[in-house]
PDB file of C-alpha atoms in Angstrom:
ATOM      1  CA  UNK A   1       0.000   0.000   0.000  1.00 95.00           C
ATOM      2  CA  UNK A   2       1.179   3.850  -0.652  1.00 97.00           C
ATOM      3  CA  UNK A   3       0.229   5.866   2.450  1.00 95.00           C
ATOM      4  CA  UNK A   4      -0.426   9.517   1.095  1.00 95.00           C
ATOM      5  CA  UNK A   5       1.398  11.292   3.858  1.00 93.00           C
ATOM      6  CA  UNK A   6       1.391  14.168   4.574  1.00 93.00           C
ATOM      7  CA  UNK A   7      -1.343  15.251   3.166  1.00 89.00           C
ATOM      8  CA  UNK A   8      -3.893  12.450   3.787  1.00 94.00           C
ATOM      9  CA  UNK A   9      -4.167   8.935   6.794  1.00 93.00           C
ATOM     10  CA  UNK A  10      -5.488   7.347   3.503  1.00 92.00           C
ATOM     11  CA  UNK A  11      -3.579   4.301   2.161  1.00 95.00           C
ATOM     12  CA  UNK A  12      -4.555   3.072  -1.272  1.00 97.00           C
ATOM     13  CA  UNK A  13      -3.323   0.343  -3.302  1.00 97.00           C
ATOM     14  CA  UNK A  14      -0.403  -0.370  -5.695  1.00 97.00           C
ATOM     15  CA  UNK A  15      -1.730   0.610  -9.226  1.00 97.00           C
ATOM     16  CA  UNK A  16      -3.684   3.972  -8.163  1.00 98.00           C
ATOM     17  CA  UNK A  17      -4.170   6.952  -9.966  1.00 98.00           C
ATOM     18  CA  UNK A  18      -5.377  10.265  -8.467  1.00 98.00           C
ATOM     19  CA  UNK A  19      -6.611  13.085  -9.796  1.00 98.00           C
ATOM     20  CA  UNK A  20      -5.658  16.445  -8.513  1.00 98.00           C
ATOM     21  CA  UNK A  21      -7.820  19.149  -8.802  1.00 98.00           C
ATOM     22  CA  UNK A  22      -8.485  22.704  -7.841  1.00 97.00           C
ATOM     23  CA  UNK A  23      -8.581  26.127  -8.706  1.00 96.00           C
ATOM     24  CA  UNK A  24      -5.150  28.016  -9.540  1.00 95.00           C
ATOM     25  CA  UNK A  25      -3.027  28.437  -6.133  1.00 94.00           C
ATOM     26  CA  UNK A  26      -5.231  26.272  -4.238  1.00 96.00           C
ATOM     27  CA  UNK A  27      -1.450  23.802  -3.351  1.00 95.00           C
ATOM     28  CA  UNK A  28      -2.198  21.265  -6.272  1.00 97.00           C
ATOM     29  CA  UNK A  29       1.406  20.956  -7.239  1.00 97.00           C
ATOM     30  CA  UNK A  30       2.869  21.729  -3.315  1.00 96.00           C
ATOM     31  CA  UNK A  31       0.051  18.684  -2.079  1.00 97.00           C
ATOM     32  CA  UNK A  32       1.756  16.077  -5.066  1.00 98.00           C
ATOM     33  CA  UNK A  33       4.971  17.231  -4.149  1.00 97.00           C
ATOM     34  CA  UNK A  34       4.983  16.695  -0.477  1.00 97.00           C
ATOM     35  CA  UNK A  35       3.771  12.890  -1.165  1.00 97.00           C
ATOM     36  CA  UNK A  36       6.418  12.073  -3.954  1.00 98.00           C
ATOM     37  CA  UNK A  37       9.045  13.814  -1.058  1.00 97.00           C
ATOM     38  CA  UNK A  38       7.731  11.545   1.596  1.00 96.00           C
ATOM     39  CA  UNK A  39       7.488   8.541  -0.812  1.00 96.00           C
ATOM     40  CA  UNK A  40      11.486   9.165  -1.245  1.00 97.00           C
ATOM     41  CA  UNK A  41      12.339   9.557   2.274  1.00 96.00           C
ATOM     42  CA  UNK A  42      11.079   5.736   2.618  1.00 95.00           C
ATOM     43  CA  UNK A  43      12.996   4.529  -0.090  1.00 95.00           C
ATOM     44  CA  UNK A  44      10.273   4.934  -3.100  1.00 97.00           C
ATOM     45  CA  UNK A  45      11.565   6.438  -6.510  1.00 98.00           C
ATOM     46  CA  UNK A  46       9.789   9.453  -7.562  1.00 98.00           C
ATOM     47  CA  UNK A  47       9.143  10.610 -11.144  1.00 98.00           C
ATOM     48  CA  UNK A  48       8.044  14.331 -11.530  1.00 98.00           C
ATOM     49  CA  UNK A  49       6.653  14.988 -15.501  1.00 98.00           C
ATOM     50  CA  UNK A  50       6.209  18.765 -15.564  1.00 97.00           C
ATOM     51  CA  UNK A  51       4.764  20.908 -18.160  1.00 96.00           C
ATOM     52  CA  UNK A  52       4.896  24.264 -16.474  1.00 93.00           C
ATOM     53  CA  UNK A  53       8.122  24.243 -14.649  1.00 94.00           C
ATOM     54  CA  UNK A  54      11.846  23.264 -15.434  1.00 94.00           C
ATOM     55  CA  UNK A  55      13.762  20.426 -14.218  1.00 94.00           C
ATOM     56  CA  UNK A  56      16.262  22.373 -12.474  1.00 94.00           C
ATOM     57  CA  UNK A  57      13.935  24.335 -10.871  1.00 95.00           C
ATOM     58  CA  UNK A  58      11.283  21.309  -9.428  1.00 97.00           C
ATOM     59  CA  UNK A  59      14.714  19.664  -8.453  1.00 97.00           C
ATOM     60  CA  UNK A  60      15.359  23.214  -6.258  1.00 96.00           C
ATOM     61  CA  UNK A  61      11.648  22.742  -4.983  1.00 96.00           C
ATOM     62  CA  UNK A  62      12.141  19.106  -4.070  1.00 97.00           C
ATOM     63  CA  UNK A  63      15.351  19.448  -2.131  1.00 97.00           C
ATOM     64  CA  UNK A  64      13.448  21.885  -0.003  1.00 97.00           C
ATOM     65  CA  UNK A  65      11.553  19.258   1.075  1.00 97.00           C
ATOM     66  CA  UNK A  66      13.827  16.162   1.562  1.00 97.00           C
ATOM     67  CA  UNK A  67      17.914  15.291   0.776  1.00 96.00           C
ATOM     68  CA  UNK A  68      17.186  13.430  -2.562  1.00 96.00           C
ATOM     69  CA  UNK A  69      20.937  13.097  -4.109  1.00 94.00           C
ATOM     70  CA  UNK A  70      21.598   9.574  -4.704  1.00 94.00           C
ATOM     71  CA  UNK A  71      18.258   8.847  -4.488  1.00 96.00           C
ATOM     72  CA  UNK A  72      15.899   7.455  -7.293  1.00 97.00           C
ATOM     73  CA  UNK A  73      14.382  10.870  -7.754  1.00 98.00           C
ATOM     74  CA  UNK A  74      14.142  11.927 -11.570  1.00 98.00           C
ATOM     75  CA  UNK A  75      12.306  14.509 -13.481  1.00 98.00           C
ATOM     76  CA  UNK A  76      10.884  15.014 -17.823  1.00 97.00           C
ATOM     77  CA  UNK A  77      11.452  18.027 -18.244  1.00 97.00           C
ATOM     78  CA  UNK A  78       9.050  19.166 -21.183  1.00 97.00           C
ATOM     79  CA  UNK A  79       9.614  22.959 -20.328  1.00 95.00           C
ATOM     80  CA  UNK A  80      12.918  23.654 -20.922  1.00 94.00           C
ATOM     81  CA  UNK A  81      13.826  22.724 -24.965  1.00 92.00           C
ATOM     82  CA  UNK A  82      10.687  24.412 -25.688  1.00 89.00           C
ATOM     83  CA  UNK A  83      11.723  27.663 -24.553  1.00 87.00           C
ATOM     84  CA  UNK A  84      14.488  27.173 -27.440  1.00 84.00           C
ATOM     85  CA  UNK A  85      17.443  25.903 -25.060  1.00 84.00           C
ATOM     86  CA  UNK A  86      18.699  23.455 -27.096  1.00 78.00           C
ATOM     87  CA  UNK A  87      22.167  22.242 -25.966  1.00 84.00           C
ATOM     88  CA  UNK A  88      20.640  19.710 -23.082  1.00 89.00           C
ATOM     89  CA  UNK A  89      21.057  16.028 -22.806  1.00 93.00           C
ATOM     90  CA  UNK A  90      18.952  13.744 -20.949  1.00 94.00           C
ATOM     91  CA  UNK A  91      21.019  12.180 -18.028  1.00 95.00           C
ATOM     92  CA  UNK A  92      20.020   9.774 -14.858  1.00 94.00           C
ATOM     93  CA  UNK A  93      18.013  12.585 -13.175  1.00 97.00           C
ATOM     94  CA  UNK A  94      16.443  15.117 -16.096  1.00 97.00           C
ATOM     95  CA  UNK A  95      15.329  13.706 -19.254  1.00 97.00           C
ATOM     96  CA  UNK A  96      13.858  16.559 -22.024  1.00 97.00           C
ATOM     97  CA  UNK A  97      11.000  16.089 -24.131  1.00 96.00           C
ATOM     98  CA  UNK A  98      10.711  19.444 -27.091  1.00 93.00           C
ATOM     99  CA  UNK A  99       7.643  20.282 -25.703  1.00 93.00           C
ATOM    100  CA  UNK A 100       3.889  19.665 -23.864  1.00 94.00           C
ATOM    101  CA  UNK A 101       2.761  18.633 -27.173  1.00 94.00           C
ATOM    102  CA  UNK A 102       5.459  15.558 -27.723  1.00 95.00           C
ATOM    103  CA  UNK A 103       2.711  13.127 -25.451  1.00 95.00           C
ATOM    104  CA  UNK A 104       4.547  10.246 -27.379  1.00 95.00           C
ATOM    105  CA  UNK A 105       7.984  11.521 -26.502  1.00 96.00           C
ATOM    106  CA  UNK A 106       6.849  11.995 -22.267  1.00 96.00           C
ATOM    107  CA  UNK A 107       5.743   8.639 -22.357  1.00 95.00           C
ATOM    108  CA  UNK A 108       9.112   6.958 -23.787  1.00 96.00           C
ATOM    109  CA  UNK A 109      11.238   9.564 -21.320  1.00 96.00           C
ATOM    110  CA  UNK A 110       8.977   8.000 -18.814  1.00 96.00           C
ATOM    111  CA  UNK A 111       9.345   4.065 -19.865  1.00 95.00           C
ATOM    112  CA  UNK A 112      13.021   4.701 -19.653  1.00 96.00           C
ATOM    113  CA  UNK A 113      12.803   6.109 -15.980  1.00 97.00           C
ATOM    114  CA  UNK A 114      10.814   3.633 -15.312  1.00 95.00           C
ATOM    115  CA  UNK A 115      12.615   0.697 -16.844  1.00 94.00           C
ATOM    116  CA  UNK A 116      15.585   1.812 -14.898  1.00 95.00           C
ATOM    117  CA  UNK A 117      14.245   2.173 -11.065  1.00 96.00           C
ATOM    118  CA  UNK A 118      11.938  -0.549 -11.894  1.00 93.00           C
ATOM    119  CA  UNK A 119      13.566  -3.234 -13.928  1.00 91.00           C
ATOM    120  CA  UNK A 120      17.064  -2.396 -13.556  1.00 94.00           C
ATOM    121  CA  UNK A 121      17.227  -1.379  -9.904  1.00 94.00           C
ATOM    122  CA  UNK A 122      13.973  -3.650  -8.696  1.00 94.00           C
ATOM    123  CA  UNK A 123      12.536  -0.453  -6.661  1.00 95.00           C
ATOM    124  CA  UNK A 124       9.120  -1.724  -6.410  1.00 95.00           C
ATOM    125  CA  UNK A 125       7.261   1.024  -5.114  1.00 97.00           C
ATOM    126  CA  UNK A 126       6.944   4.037  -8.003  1.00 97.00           C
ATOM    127  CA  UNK A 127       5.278   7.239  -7.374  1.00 98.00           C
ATOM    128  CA  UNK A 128       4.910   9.649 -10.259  1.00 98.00           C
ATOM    129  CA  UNK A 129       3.241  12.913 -10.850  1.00 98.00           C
ATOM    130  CA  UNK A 130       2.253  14.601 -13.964  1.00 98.00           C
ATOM    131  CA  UNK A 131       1.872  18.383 -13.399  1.00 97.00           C
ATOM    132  CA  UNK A 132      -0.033  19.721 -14.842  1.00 97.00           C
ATOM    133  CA  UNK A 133      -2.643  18.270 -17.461  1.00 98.00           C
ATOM    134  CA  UNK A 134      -3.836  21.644 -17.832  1.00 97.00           C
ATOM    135  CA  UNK A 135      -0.890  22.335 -20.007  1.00 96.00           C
ATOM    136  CA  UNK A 136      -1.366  19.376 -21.950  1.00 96.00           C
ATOM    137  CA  UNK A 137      -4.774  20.008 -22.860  1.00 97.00           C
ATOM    138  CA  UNK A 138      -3.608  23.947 -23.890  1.00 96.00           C
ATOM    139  CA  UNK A 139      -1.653  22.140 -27.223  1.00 93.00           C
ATOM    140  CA  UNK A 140      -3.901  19.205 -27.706  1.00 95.00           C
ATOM    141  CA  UNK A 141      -7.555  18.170 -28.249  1.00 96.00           C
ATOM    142  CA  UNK A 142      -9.371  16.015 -25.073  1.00 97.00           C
ATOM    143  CA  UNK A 143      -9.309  13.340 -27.311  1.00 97.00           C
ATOM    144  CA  UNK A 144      -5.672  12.877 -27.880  1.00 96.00           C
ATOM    145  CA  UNK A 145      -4.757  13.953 -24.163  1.00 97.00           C
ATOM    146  CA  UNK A 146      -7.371  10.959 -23.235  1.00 98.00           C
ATOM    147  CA  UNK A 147      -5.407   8.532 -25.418  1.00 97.00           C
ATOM    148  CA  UNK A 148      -2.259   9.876 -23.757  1.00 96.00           C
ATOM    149  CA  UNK A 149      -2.744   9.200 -20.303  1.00 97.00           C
ATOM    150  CA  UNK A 150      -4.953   6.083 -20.485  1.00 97.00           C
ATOM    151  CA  UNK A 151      -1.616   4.383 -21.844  1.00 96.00           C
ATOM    152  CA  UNK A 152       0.231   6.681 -19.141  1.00 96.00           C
ATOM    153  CA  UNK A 153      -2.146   5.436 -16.242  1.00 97.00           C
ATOM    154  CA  UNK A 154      -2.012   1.739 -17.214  1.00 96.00           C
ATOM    155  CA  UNK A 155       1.721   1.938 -17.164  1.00 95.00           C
ATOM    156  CA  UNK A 156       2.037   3.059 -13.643  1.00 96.00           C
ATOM    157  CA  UNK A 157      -1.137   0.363 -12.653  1.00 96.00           C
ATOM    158  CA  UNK A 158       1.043  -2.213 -14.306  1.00 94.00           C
ATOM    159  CA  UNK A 159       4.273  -1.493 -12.120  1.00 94.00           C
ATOM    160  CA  UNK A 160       1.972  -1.302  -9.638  1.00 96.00           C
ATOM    161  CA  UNK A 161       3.389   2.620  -8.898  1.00 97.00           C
ATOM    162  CA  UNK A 162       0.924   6.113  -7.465  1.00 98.00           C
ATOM    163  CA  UNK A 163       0.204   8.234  -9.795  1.00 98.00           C
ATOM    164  CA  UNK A 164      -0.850  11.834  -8.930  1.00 98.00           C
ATOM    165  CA  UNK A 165      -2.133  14.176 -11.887  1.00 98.00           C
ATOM    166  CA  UNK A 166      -2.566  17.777 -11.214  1.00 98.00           C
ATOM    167  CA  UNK A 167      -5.516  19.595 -13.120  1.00 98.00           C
ATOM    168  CA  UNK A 168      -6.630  23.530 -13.085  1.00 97.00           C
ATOM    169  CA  UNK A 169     -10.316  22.702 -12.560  1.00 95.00           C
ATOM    170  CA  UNK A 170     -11.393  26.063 -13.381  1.00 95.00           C
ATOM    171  CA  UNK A 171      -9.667  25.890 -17.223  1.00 95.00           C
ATOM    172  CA  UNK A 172     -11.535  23.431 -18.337  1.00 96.00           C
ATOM    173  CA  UNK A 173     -15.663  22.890 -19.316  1.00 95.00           C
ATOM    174  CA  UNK A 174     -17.575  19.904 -17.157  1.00 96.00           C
ATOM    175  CA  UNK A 175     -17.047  17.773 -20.500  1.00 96.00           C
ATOM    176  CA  UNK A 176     -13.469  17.618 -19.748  1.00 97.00           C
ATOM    177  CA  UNK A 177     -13.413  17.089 -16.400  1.00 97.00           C
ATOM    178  CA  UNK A 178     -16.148  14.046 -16.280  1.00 97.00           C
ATOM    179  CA  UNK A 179     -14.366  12.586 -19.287  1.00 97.00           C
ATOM    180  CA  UNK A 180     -10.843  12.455 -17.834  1.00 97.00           C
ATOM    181  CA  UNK A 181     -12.326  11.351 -14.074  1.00 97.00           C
ATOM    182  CA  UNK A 182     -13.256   8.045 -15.783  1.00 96.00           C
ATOM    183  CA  UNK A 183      -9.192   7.358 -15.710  1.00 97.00           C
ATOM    184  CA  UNK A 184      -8.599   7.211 -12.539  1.00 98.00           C
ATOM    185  CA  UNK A 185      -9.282   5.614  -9.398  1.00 97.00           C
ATOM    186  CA  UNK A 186      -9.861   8.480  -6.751  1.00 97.00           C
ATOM    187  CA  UNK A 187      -9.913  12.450  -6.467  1.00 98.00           C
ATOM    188  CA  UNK A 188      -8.224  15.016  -4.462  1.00 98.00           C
ATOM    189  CA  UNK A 189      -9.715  18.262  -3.980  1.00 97.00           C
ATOM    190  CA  UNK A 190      -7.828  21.132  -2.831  1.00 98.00           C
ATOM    191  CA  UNK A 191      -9.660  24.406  -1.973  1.00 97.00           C
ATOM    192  CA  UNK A 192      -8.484  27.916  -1.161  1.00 94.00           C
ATOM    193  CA  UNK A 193      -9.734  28.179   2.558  1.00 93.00           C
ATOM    194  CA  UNK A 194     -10.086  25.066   3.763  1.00 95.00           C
ATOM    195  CA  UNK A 195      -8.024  21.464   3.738  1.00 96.00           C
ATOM    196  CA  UNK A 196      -7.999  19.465   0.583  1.00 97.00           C
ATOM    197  CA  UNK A 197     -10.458  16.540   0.182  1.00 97.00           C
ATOM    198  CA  UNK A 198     -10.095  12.814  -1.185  1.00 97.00           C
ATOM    199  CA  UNK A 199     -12.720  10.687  -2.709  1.00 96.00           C
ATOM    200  CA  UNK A 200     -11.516   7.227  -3.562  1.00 94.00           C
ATOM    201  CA  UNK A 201     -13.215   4.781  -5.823  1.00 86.00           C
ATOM    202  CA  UNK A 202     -13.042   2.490  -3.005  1.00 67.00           C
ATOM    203  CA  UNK A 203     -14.970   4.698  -0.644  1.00 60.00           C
TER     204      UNK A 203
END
């Protein structure tokens, strides 16, 4: 089981995908964060996807929150080539994708994060977090984003890893957000003056 310290007491099985949803500056990405952080403190790898921020930066944000250096900790970066610095290459901790759009080219940076802490190291217990979808669904149509992360979610259910997906709920029409729900397993809520909420599948 993944506890989902500190934000939550909840456990929830090996294979689970959240989604995390709010309005803008409600602690989406801070909430995701704090669970990959304590997931690495126990020995967990932790795989951060981010469309809105660069790798060097989330790795600045993450040490804040726990030692991570020789740890499996490891970031796509689809942020960084896309504001045209070109001269990168992908290395054990930061892998780049060209941009939000490449959904084919986030999930093979992924695979091969994956393949490594999973296959090649045998760490079990994977917890990864996409943030944000928002982004995502800026440069593509629902349809293709759907595509995207039902291969993305079964991936992580089939390691048996956590995955946490941050959403803007106030971007996007009720359309959107019932369609996407269907892929996941349980929902956490944040909210600007009061303590986020989870609603598991489960429950």
């Amino acid at each position: 089981m993944y506890d989902l310290d500190p934000a939550f007491d909840d456990e929830v099985a090996p294979g689970t995908n959240i989604l995390v949803t709010g309005a803008p500056l409600t602690g989406k990405r801070a909430l995701a964060l704090d669970v990959l952080a304590e997931g690495t403190r126990r020995g967990d790898s932790s795989i951060i996807v981010t469309t809105k921020d660069s790798g060097k930066r989330i790795l600045t944000d993450y040490a804040t929150r726990t030692a991570y250096e020789g740890r499996p900790v490891a970031v796509v970066d689809c942020v960084t080539r896309q504001q045209g610095v070109n001269d990168l290459r992908d290395d054990d901790r930061v892998k780049y994708t060209s941009s939000p759009v490449d959904m084919t080219g986030i999930g093979i940076k992924l695979s091969e994060f994956l393949q490594a802490f999973y296959q090649e190291q045998g760490i079990e217990r994977n917890r990864i977090m996409v943030h944000s979808l928002s982004t995502l669904l800026m440069y593509s149509d629902l349809q293709t984003v759907f595509r995207f992360l039902h291969v993305f979610t079964g991936r992580i259910q089939s390691v048996g890893g956590l995955g946490l997906f941050c959403i803007d709920s106030t971007a996007h029409d009720d359309r959107t957000m019932n369609t996407l729900k269907q892929l996941f397993d349980g929902i956490i809520t944040t909210y600007e003056d009061e303590e986020p909420s989870i609603r598991l599948a489960s429950d």
